[in-house]
């Protein structure tokens, strides 16, 4: 077992594990909060408590390494690899870190940034893969939302893995209908958006993967972060559920997107905002080739960068907690979207949006 060396600061304030008392709802919801800045949490949901704990710890390390990590840098830049064009360049730290108020940004006014495109793992391949898949899923949903373009309807009845069928049955304990769409920008990878709605509960999940079924299953697991310790639809009384947060919304809050989403969206306006997707054609191809090593993955990322005509850059971020084996990768681009706060994105500066109509320009993306 790996042990953190003595003297290393442990930035965890609280670890919460939520498990249902009902046998048919055996998902584990893990939330890890930081002892530093409020809202820097790591969260994960899985049928396996071990997987949920690992994923939550990984996300917590990602967040603390982005928000509380100025001590790891002596300069205000970091080396990044432009995978599309195959060269290394210096990237300003304000494009990577979220340590606003740090001495590194003294005299500067950094533009808004967030955690999009970050992945972590103890293995370099999985760190790069998870970071890239999150990058392409976020670029895809922002593009899809701003342009209100149709995607491809996913026929979930075609999925036959036991884990998928089990997850569908569990999600439908909370919602009545699940709608899923492939909204990927690339023909080489799936980006699945799933929306679950019921009389009392709503859920939404987004995931990218090389197989549609794997991406879909991840969206269902993500939905369980909404349900957590909520009552399922069979236990509900007739009192209307109120998801609202009473705390004020602040741009620098790590949970800004979640709080905004929960405050302003319900089953009716959520479906209305995504109504353009229901005109989509049916998805026909459910599998893509899956890269199996770093070299192959790098070629695939370069291929997708050329397909979309965007630069795809990657930087490694040192962990805030030293001497841990975790590797943190951040993906970003100058030609796509810098963050998910769509209401402030200047669409004229986005190469991906050239010659595109943007009916949802200036509107909040209904995704947490």
mmCIF file of C-alpha atoms in Angstrom:
data_model
loop_
_atom_site.group_PDB
_atom_site.id
_atom_site.type_symbol
_atom_site.label_atom_id
_atom_site.label_comp_id
_atom_site.label_asym_id
_atom_site.label_seq_id
_atom_site.Cartn_x
_atom_site.Cartn_y
_atom_site.Cartn_z
ATOM 1 C CA UNK A 1 0.000 0.000 0.000
ATOM 2 C CA UNK A 2 1.299 3.480 -0.857
ATOM 3 C CA UNK A 3 1.807 5.768 2.148
ATOM 4 C CA UNK A 4 2.100 9.551 2.107
ATOM 5 C CA UNK A 5 5.339 10.653 3.773
ATOM 6 C CA UNK A 6 5.261 12.167 7.251
ATOM 7 C CA UNK A 7 4.901 15.935 7.381
ATOM 8 C CA UNK A 8 2.794 16.181 4.227
ATOM 9 C CA UNK A 9 -0.278 18.437 4.773
ATOM 10 C CA UNK A 10 -3.596 16.628 4.429
ATOM 11 C CA UNK A 11 -6.150 19.041 2.994
ATOM 12 C CA UNK A 12 -9.313 17.114 3.812
ATOM 13 C CA UNK A 13 -11.821 18.530 6.254
ATOM 14 C CA UNK A 14 -14.601 15.959 5.988
ATOM 15 C CA UNK A 15 -15.304 12.679 4.219
ATOM 16 C CA UNK A 16 -18.960 11.755 3.809
ATOM 17 C CA UNK A 17 -20.125 8.351 2.591
ATOM 18 C CA UNK A 18 -23.831 8.001 1.805
ATOM 19 C CA UNK A 19 -25.324 4.565 1.169
ATOM 20 C CA UNK A 20 -29.000 3.773 0.832
ATOM 21 C CA UNK A 21 -30.613 1.445 3.346
ATOM 22 C CA UNK A 22 -32.574 -0.125 0.484
ATOM 23 C CA UNK A 23 -31.120 -3.184 -1.253
ATOM 24 C CA UNK A 24 -32.178 -2.026 -4.717
ATOM 25 C CA UNK A 25 -30.438 1.343 -4.282
ATOM 26 C CA UNK A 26 -26.935 0.102 -3.488
ATOM 27 C CA UNK A 27 -25.020 3.043 -4.968
ATOM 28 C CA UNK A 28 -22.398 4.741 -2.806
ATOM 29 C CA UNK A 29 -22.102 8.532 -2.874
ATOM 30 C CA UNK A 30 -18.782 9.882 -1.552
ATOM 31 C CA UNK A 31 -18.148 13.583 -0.902
ATOM 32 C CA UNK A 32 -14.775 14.871 0.301
ATOM 33 C CA UNK A 33 -14.545 18.518 1.375
ATOM 34 C CA UNK A 34 -11.380 20.569 1.716
ATOM 35 C CA UNK A 35 -10.106 22.165 4.902
ATOM 36 C CA UNK A 36 -9.156 25.208 2.852
ATOM 37 C CA UNK A 37 -11.330 27.096 0.381
ATOM 38 C CA UNK A 38 -15.049 26.412 0.763
ATOM 39 C CA UNK A 39 -16.562 24.341 -2.032
ATOM 40 C CA UNK A 40 -13.428 22.483 -3.124
ATOM 41 C CA UNK A 41 -14.959 19.040 -3.019
ATOM 42 C CA UNK A 42 -14.257 15.672 -4.541
ATOM 43 C CA UNK A 43 -17.379 13.663 -5.285
ATOM 44 C CA UNK A 44 -18.118 10.332 -6.929
ATOM 45 C CA UNK A 45 -20.907 7.793 -7.177
ATOM 46 C CA UNK A 46 -20.510 4.091 -7.911
ATOM 47 C CA UNK A 47 -22.101 0.727 -7.072
ATOM 48 C CA UNK A 48 -18.674 -0.079 -5.605
ATOM 49 C CA UNK A 49 -17.684 1.794 -2.451
ATOM 50 C CA UNK A 50 -14.008 1.199 -3.308
ATOM 51 C CA UNK A 51 -14.370 2.775 -6.767
ATOM 52 C CA UNK A 52 -16.392 5.675 -5.372
ATOM 53 C CA UNK A 53 -13.742 6.409 -2.738
ATOM 54 C CA UNK A 54 -10.885 6.244 -5.260
ATOM 55 C CA UNK A 55 -12.684 8.525 -7.721
ATOM 56 C CA UNK A 56 -13.646 11.030 -5.015
ATOM 57 C CA UNK A 57 -10.081 11.168 -3.677
ATOM 58 C CA UNK A 58 -8.795 11.658 -7.231
ATOM 59 C CA UNK A 59 -11.191 14.526 -7.901
ATOM 60 C CA UNK A 60 -10.365 16.091 -4.545
ATOM 61 C CA UNK A 61 -6.647 16.032 -5.387
ATOM 62 C CA UNK A 62 -7.433 17.563 -8.793
ATOM 63 C CA UNK A 63 -9.415 20.413 -7.243
ATOM 64 C CA UNK A 64 -6.922 21.199 -4.469
ATOM 65 C CA UNK A 65 -4.098 21.123 -7.032
ATOM 66 C CA UNK A 66 -5.954 23.732 -9.099
ATOM 67 C CA UNK A 67 -7.268 25.993 -6.328
ATOM 68 C CA UNK A 68 -4.623 25.734 -3.587
ATOM 69 C CA UNK A 69 -1.376 25.094 -5.418
ATOM 70 C CA UNK A 70 0.533 28.338 -5.982
ATOM 71 C CA UNK A 71 3.294 27.033 -3.675
ATOM 72 C CA UNK A 72 4.249 24.489 -6.354
ATOM 73 C CA UNK A 73 5.259 27.189 -8.845
ATOM 74 C CA UNK A 74 8.027 29.794 -8.876
ATOM 75 C CA UNK A 75 7.184 31.157 -12.328
ATOM 76 C CA UNK A 76 3.891 32.326 -13.830
ATOM 77 C CA UNK A 77 3.989 29.851 -16.707
ATOM 78 C CA UNK A 78 3.999 26.101 -17.246
ATOM 79 C CA UNK A 79 5.122 23.948 -20.160
ATOM 80 C CA UNK A 80 2.317 22.546 -22.304
ATOM 81 C CA UNK A 81 2.443 20.126 -25.218
ATOM 82 C CA UNK A 82 0.452 21.088 -28.307
ATOM 83 C CA UNK A 83 -0.572 17.600 -29.410
ATOM 84 C CA UNK A 84 -2.243 18.705 -32.643
ATOM 85 C CA UNK A 85 0.837 20.546 -33.927
ATOM 86 C CA UNK A 86 3.509 18.546 -32.051
ATOM 87 C CA UNK A 87 5.447 21.214 -30.165
ATOM 88 C CA UNK A 88 6.023 22.396 -26.587
ATOM 89 C CA UNK A 89 5.194 25.933 -25.468
ATOM 90 C CA UNK A 90 4.922 28.028 -22.330
ATOM 91 C CA UNK A 91 1.353 28.383 -21.082
ATOM 92 C CA UNK A 92 0.381 31.220 -18.685
ATOM 93 C CA UNK A 93 -0.575 29.799 -15.292
ATOM 94 C CA UNK A 94 -3.856 31.716 -15.304
ATOM 95 C CA UNK A 95 -4.972 29.342 -18.078
ATOM 96 C CA UNK A 96 -4.294 26.390 -15.758
ATOM 97 C CA UNK A 97 -4.587 27.268 -12.072
ATOM 98 C CA UNK A 98 -7.547 28.739 -10.202
ATOM 99 C CA UNK A 99 -5.493 30.238 -7.372
ATOM 100 C CA UNK A 100 -6.975 33.720 -7.711
ATOM 101 C CA UNK A 101 -5.359 36.186 -5.316
ATOM 102 C CA UNK A 102 -2.050 34.329 -5.482
ATOM 103 C CA UNK A 103 1.263 36.198 -5.708
ATOM 104 C CA UNK A 104 1.670 34.534 -9.108
ATOM 105 C CA UNK A 105 -1.138 36.680 -10.502
ATOM 106 C CA UNK A 106 -0.133 39.923 -8.788
ATOM 107 C CA UNK A 107 -0.798 42.899 -11.051
ATOM 108 C CA UNK A 108 -2.885 40.760 -13.390
ATOM 109 C CA UNK A 109 -6.614 40.392 -13.864
ATOM 110 C CA UNK A 110 -7.039 36.733 -14.876
ATOM 111 C CA UNK A 111 -10.053 35.906 -17.005
ATOM 112 C CA UNK A 112 -12.632 33.450 -15.698
ATOM 113 C CA UNK A 113 -11.477 29.846 -15.751
ATOM 114 C CA UNK A 114 -12.711 26.485 -14.441
ATOM 115 C CA UNK A 115 -11.758 22.814 -14.085
ATOM 116 C CA UNK A 116 -12.747 21.672 -17.595
ATOM 117 C CA UNK A 117 -10.434 19.143 -19.218
ATOM 118 C CA UNK A 118 -8.738 17.840 -16.074
ATOM 119 C CA UNK A 119 -8.054 14.163 -15.457
ATOM 120 C CA UNK A 120 -6.007 12.295 -12.872
ATOM 121 C CA UNK A 121 -4.755 8.782 -12.226
ATOM 122 C CA UNK A 122 -1.714 6.980 -10.885
ATOM 123 C CA UNK A 123 -1.100 5.717 -14.447
ATOM 124 C CA UNK A 124 -0.021 8.207 -17.145
ATOM 125 C CA UNK A 125 -2.165 6.637 -19.875
ATOM 126 C CA UNK A 126 -5.363 6.821 -17.833
ATOM 127 C CA UNK A 127 -4.526 10.338 -16.656
ATOM 128 C CA UNK A 128 -4.169 11.536 -20.256
ATOM 129 C CA UNK A 129 -7.210 9.584 -21.431
ATOM 130 C CA UNK A 130 -9.521 10.836 -18.674
ATOM 131 C CA UNK A 131 -8.358 14.437 -19.126
ATOM 132 C CA UNK A 132 -8.866 14.301 -22.885
ATOM 133 C CA UNK A 133 -12.274 12.628 -22.630
ATOM 134 C CA UNK A 134 -13.443 15.321 -20.224
ATOM 135 C CA UNK A 135 -12.019 17.975 -22.543
ATOM 136 C CA UNK A 136 -13.917 16.679 -25.577
ATOM 137 C CA UNK A 137 -17.145 16.158 -23.594
ATOM 138 C CA UNK A 138 -17.070 19.774 -22.355
ATOM 139 C CA UNK A 139 -16.161 21.220 -25.761
ATOM 140 C CA UNK A 140 -19.002 19.178 -27.262
ATOM 141 C CA UNK A 141 -21.734 20.201 -24.833
ATOM 142 C CA UNK A 142 -20.793 23.887 -24.988
ATOM 143 C CA UNK A 143 -20.803 23.804 -28.801
ATOM 144 C CA UNK A 144 -24.064 21.862 -28.863
ATOM 145 C CA UNK A 145 -25.752 24.267 -26.449
ATOM 146 C CA UNK A 146 -24.624 27.492 -28.101
ATOM 147 C CA UNK A 147 -25.574 26.282 -31.591
ATOM 148 C CA UNK A 148 -28.688 24.325 -30.493
ATOM 149 C CA UNK A 149 -27.754 21.661 -33.037
ATOM 150 C CA UNK A 150 -29.387 18.269 -33.144
ATOM 151 C CA UNK A 151 -27.400 15.282 -31.977
ATOM 152 C CA UNK A 152 -28.178 11.594 -32.362
ATOM 153 C CA UNK A 153 -30.792 9.793 -30.285
ATOM 154 C CA UNK A 154 -29.440 6.839 -28.341
ATOM 155 C CA UNK A 155 -31.650 3.755 -28.232
ATOM 156 C CA UNK A 156 -30.860 2.534 -24.724
ATOM 157 C CA UNK A 157 -32.888 -0.648 -25.248
ATOM 158 C CA UNK A 158 -30.027 -1.943 -27.444
ATOM 159 C CA UNK A 159 -27.610 -2.023 -24.489
ATOM 160 C CA UNK A 160 -27.232 -5.485 -22.988
ATOM 161 C CA UNK A 161 -24.400 -5.380 -20.440
ATOM 162 C CA UNK A 162 -25.584 -6.505 -17.013
ATOM 163 C CA UNK A 163 -24.081 -3.414 -15.370
ATOM 164 C CA UNK A 164 -25.965 -1.128 -17.765
ATOM 165 C CA UNK A 165 -29.309 -2.874 -17.303
ATOM 166 C CA UNK A 166 -28.828 -2.804 -13.535
ATOM 167 C CA UNK A 167 -28.026 0.923 -13.608
ATOM 168 C CA UNK A 168 -31.087 1.691 -15.755
ATOM 169 C CA UNK A 169 -33.304 -0.152 -13.288
ATOM 170 C CA UNK A 170 -31.818 1.789 -10.383
ATOM 171 C CA UNK A 171 -32.147 5.189 -12.075
ATOM 172 C CA UNK A 172 -35.779 4.486 -12.929
ATOM 173 C CA UNK A 173 -36.417 4.111 -9.195
ATOM 174 C CA UNK A 174 -36.028 7.904 -9.139
ATOM 175 C CA UNK A 175 -37.160 9.108 -12.566
ATOM 176 C CA UNK A 176 -39.763 7.939 -15.057
ATOM 177 C CA UNK A 177 -37.933 8.622 -18.322
ATOM 178 C CA UNK A 178 -34.321 8.667 -19.496
ATOM 179 C CA UNK A 179 -33.453 10.535 -22.696
ATOM 180 C CA UNK A 180 -29.964 10.090 -24.165
ATOM 181 C CA UNK A 181 -28.200 11.765 -27.085
ATOM 182 C CA UNK A 182 -24.783 11.607 -28.712
ATOM 183 C CA UNK A 183 -23.641 15.231 -29.053
ATOM 184 C CA UNK A 184 -19.968 14.632 -29.880
ATOM 185 C CA UNK A 185 -18.050 17.121 -31.997
ATOM 186 C CA UNK A 186 -15.894 14.261 -33.268
ATOM 187 C CA UNK A 187 -16.739 11.173 -35.294
ATOM 188 C CA UNK A 188 -14.007 9.294 -33.380
ATOM 189 C CA UNK A 189 -15.454 9.401 -29.868
ATOM 190 C CA UNK A 190 -18.898 9.415 -28.239
ATOM 191 C CA UNK A 191 -20.155 12.181 -25.979
ATOM 192 C CA UNK A 192 -23.422 11.077 -24.403
ATOM 193 C CA UNK A 193 -25.799 13.468 -22.645
ATOM 194 C CA UNK A 194 -28.520 11.770 -20.583
ATOM 195 C CA UNK A 195 -31.471 13.526 -18.961
ATOM 196 C CA UNK A 196 -33.645 11.787 -16.387
ATOM 197 C CA UNK A 197 -37.000 13.285 -15.411
ATOM 198 C CA UNK A 198 -39.773 12.185 -13.099
ATOM 199 C CA UNK A 199 -42.568 13.729 -11.109
ATOM 200 C CA UNK A 200 -40.279 14.636 -8.207
ATOM 201 C CA UNK A 201 -36.687 14.055 -9.314
ATOM 202 C CA UNK A 202 -34.466 15.212 -12.147
ATOM 203 C CA UNK A 203 -30.974 14.094 -13.077
ATOM 204 C CA UNK A 204 -28.478 14.837 -15.813
ATOM 205 C CA UNK A 205 -25.219 13.178 -16.794
ATOM 206 C CA UNK A 206 -22.524 13.718 -19.415
ATOM 207 C CA UNK A 207 -19.674 11.404 -20.402
ATOM 208 C CA UNK A 208 -17.283 10.689 -23.253
ATOM 209 C CA UNK A 209 -15.967 7.259 -24.186
ATOM 210 C CA UNK A 210 -14.958 5.097 -27.120
ATOM 211 C CA UNK A 211 -18.124 2.984 -26.782
ATOM 212 C CA UNK A 212 -21.602 4.501 -26.572
ATOM 213 C CA UNK A 213 -22.716 2.016 -23.927
ATOM 214 C CA UNK A 214 -19.765 2.787 -21.643
ATOM 215 C CA UNK A 215 -20.397 6.518 -21.982
ATOM 216 C CA UNK A 216 -24.111 6.015 -21.312
ATOM 217 C CA UNK A 217 -23.405 3.967 -18.179
ATOM 218 C CA UNK A 218 -21.140 6.753 -16.900
ATOM 219 C CA UNK A 219 -23.947 9.284 -17.384
ATOM 220 C CA UNK A 220 -26.244 7.159 -15.216
ATOM 221 C CA UNK A 221 -23.601 6.893 -12.491
ATOM 222 C CA UNK A 222 -23.224 10.679 -12.638
ATOM 223 C CA UNK A 223 -26.983 11.094 -12.232
ATOM 224 C CA UNK A 224 -26.810 9.401 -8.855
ATOM 225 C CA UNK A 225 -24.978 12.441 -7.522
ATOM 226 C CA UNK A 226 -28.345 14.188 -7.887
ATOM 227 C CA UNK A 227 -30.268 11.478 -6.099
ATOM 228 C CA UNK A 228 -27.738 10.819 -3.318
ATOM 229 C CA UNK A 229 -29.743 10.625 -0.118
ATOM 230 C CA UNK A 230 -33.002 11.713 -1.807
ATOM 231 C CA UNK A 231 -36.122 9.606 -1.603
ATOM 232 C CA UNK A 232 -36.919 7.471 -4.627
ATOM 233 C CA UNK A 233 -40.160 8.053 -6.502
ATOM 234 C CA UNK A 234 -41.985 5.325 -4.587
ATOM 235 C CA UNK A 235 -41.234 6.906 -1.203
ATOM 236 C CA UNK A 236 -42.106 10.486 -2.153
ATOM 237 C CA UNK A 237 -45.000 12.339 -0.642
ATOM 238 C CA UNK A 238 -46.858 15.054 -2.545
ATOM 239 C CA UNK A 239 -44.650 17.902 -1.383
ATOM 240 C CA UNK A 240 -42.870 19.478 -4.348
ATOM 241 C CA UNK A 241 -39.110 19.021 -4.133
ATOM 242 C CA UNK A 242 -37.040 22.175 -3.802
ATOM 243 C CA UNK A 243 -33.411 21.823 -4.863
ATOM 244 C CA UNK A 244 -32.611 25.519 -4.410
ATOM 245 C CA UNK A 245 -29.487 26.754 -2.665
ATOM 246 C CA UNK A 246 -30.053 29.704 -0.359
ATOM 247 C CA UNK A 247 -26.449 30.892 -0.520
ATOM 248 C CA UNK A 248 -25.662 33.668 -3.026
ATOM 249 C CA UNK A 249 -24.043 32.723 -6.327
ATOM 250 C CA UNK A 250 -20.427 33.815 -6.674
ATOM 251 C CA UNK A 251 -18.317 33.389 -9.827
ATOM 252 C CA UNK A 252 -15.273 32.122 -7.957
ATOM 253 C CA UNK A 253 -17.242 29.438 -6.114
ATOM 254 C CA UNK A 254 -16.007 25.970 -7.204
ATOM 255 C CA UNK A 255 -19.663 24.845 -7.122
ATOM 256 C CA UNK A 256 -21.017 27.808 -9.104
ATOM 257 C CA UNK A 257 -22.405 25.709 -11.985
ATOM 258 C CA UNK A 258 -24.076 23.199 -9.660
ATOM 259 C CA UNK A 259 -25.682 25.864 -7.480
ATOM 260 C CA UNK A 260 -26.964 27.788 -10.490
ATOM 261 C CA UNK A 261 -28.373 24.645 -12.078
ATOM 262 C CA UNK A 262 -30.119 23.497 -8.906
ATOM 263 C CA UNK A 263 -31.498 26.963 -8.229
ATOM 264 C CA UNK A 264 -33.021 27.655 -11.630
ATOM 265 C CA UNK A 265 -33.824 24.359 -13.370
ATOM 266 C CA UNK A 266 -36.647 21.865 -12.901
ATOM 267 C CA UNK A 267 -38.016 19.039 -15.040
ATOM 268 C CA UNK A 268 -40.158 21.368 -17.159
ATOM 269 C CA UNK A 269 -37.676 24.056 -18.112
ATOM 270 C CA UNK A 270 -34.808 21.553 -18.388
ATOM 271 C CA UNK A 271 -36.644 19.610 -21.102
ATOM 272 C CA UNK A 272 -37.664 22.866 -22.749
ATOM 273 C CA UNK A 273 -34.073 24.107 -22.933
ATOM 274 C CA UNK A 274 -32.934 20.860 -24.563
ATOM 275 C CA UNK A 275 -36.023 20.472 -26.772
ATOM 276 C CA UNK A 276 -33.909 20.902 -29.928
ATOM 277 C CA UNK A 277 -32.263 17.523 -29.247
ATOM 278 C CA UNK A 278 -35.529 15.624 -29.520
ATOM 279 C CA UNK A 279 -35.554 16.234 -33.285
ATOM 280 C CA UNK A 280 -32.309 14.271 -33.627
ATOM 281 C CA UNK A 281 -31.871 11.290 -35.913
ATOM 282 C CA UNK A 282 -31.095 7.840 -34.513
ATOM 283 C CA UNK A 283 -27.531 6.876 -33.591
ATOM 284 C CA UNK A 284 -26.419 3.933 -35.738
ATOM 285 C CA UNK A 285 -22.753 3.339 -34.878
ATOM 286 C CA UNK A 286 -22.279 2.393 -31.208
ATOM 287 C CA UNK A 287 -18.557 1.595 -31.084
ATOM 288 C CA UNK A 288 -15.307 3.367 -31.987
ATOM 289 C CA UNK A 289 -11.740 2.120 -31.894
ATOM 290 C CA UNK A 290 -10.234 2.378 -28.394
ATOM 291 C CA UNK A 291 -6.563 3.419 -28.048
ATOM 292 C CA UNK A 292 -4.574 1.037 -25.858
ATOM 293 C CA UNK A 293 -1.329 2.911 -25.060
ATOM 294 C CA UNK A 294 0.031 6.462 -24.776
ATOM 295 C CA UNK A 295 1.472 6.534 -28.301
ATOM 296 C CA UNK A 296 -1.787 5.395 -29.868
ATOM 297 C CA UNK A 297 -3.818 7.766 -27.693
ATOM 298 C CA UNK A 298 -1.592 10.682 -28.705
ATOM 299 C CA UNK A 299 -2.142 9.867 -32.395
ATOM 300 C CA UNK A 300 -5.904 9.712 -31.813
ATOM 301 C CA UNK A 301 -5.946 13.070 -30.039
ATOM 302 C CA UNK A 302 -3.918 14.594 -32.888
ATOM 303 C CA UNK A 303 -6.345 13.069 -35.383
ATOM 304 C CA UNK A 304 -9.316 14.596 -33.556
ATOM 305 C CA UNK A 305 -7.545 17.965 -33.335
ATOM 306 C CA UNK A 306 -7.026 17.922 -37.104
ATOM 307 C CA UNK A 307 -10.605 16.733 -37.669
ATOM 308 C CA UNK A 308 -11.982 19.685 -35.694
ATOM 309 C CA UNK A 309 -9.226 22.071 -36.867
ATOM 310 C CA UNK A 310 -8.314 23.071 -33.316
ATOM 311 C CA UNK A 311 -5.128 22.992 -31.275
ATOM 312 C CA UNK A 312 -5.326 20.549 -28.367
ATOM 313 C CA UNK A 313 -2.795 21.241 -25.625
ATOM 314 C CA UNK A 314 -1.914 19.274 -22.496
ATOM 315 C CA UNK A 315 -0.054 20.277 -19.339
ATOM 316 C CA UNK A 316 0.854 18.214 -16.292
ATOM 317 C CA UNK A 317 -0.013 19.810 -12.936
ATOM 318 C CA UNK A 318 1.975 18.864 -9.818
ATOM 319 C CA UNK A 319 -0.143 17.511 -6.971
ATOM 320 C CA UNK A 320 -0.761 19.873 -4.053
ATOM 321 C CA UNK A 321 -0.075 16.978 -1.697
ATOM 322 C CA UNK A 322 3.544 16.097 -2.374
ATOM 323 C CA UNK A 323 4.966 12.608 -2.811
ATOM 324 C CA UNK A 324 1.666 11.108 -3.914
ATOM 325 C CA UNK A 325 1.747 8.930 -7.057
ATOM 326 C CA UNK A 326 -1.091 10.816 -8.780
ATOM 327 C CA UNK A 327 -0.594 12.363 -12.220
ATOM 328 C CA UNK A 328 -2.865 15.300 -13.132
ATOM 329 C CA UNK A 329 -3.343 16.317 -16.781
ATOM 330 C CA UNK A 330 -5.098 19.471 -17.974
ATOM 331 C CA UNK A 331 -6.316 19.795 -21.582
ATOM 332 C CA UNK A 332 -7.117 23.136 -23.191
ATOM 333 C CA UNK A 333 -7.298 24.899 -26.544
ATOM 334 C CA UNK A 334 -6.972 28.375 -28.033
ATOM 335 C CA UNK A 335 -9.480 27.548 -30.767
ATOM 336 C CA UNK A 336 -12.333 26.203 -28.653
ATOM 337 C CA UNK A 337 -13.986 27.122 -25.379
ATOM 338 C CA UNK A 338 -11.951 28.259 -22.336
ATOM 339 C CA UNK A 339 -14.630 27.341 -19.773
ATOM 340 C CA UNK A 340 -18.292 26.352 -19.338
ATOM 341 C CA UNK A 341 -19.645 29.771 -18.335
ATOM 342 C CA UNK A 342 -21.386 30.222 -21.666
ATOM 343 C CA UNK A 343 -23.119 33.458 -20.728
ATOM 344 C CA UNK A 344 -19.789 35.341 -20.875
ATOM 345 C CA UNK A 345 -18.123 33.532 -23.795
ATOM 346 C CA UNK A 346 -17.318 35.861 -26.709
ATOM 347 C CA UNK A 347 -18.457 33.658 -29.586
ATOM 348 C CA UNK A 348 -16.617 35.837 -32.133
ATOM 349 C CA UNK A 349 -13.286 34.670 -30.710
ATOM 350 C CA UNK A 350 -14.031 30.934 -30.982
ATOM 351 C CA UNK A 351 -12.649 29.170 -34.069
ATOM 352 C CA UNK A 352 -15.081 26.269 -33.544
ATOM 353 C CA UNK A 353 -17.990 28.677 -33.991
ATOM 354 C CA UNK A 354 -16.878 30.205 -37.282
ATOM 355 C CA UNK A 355 -19.822 30.146 -39.701
ATOM 356 C CA UNK A 356 -22.094 28.820 -36.927
ATOM 357 C CA UNK A 357 -25.411 30.319 -35.810
ATOM 358 C CA UNK A 358 -25.512 30.643 -31.999
ATOM 359 C CA UNK A 359 -29.134 31.032 -30.801
ATOM 360 C CA UNK A 360 -28.143 30.358 -27.172
ATOM 361 C CA UNK A 361 -25.368 32.950 -27.077
ATOM 362 C CA UNK A 362 -25.269 34.683 -23.686
ATOM 363 C CA UNK A 363 -27.415 32.029 -21.982
ATOM 364 C CA UNK A 364 -26.386 29.808 -19.073
ATOM 365 C CA UNK A 365 -25.588 26.224 -20.063
ATOM 366 C CA UNK A 366 -28.133 23.990 -18.270
ATOM 367 C CA UNK A 367 -25.545 21.565 -16.962
ATOM 368 C CA UNK A 368 -23.858 21.510 -13.548
#
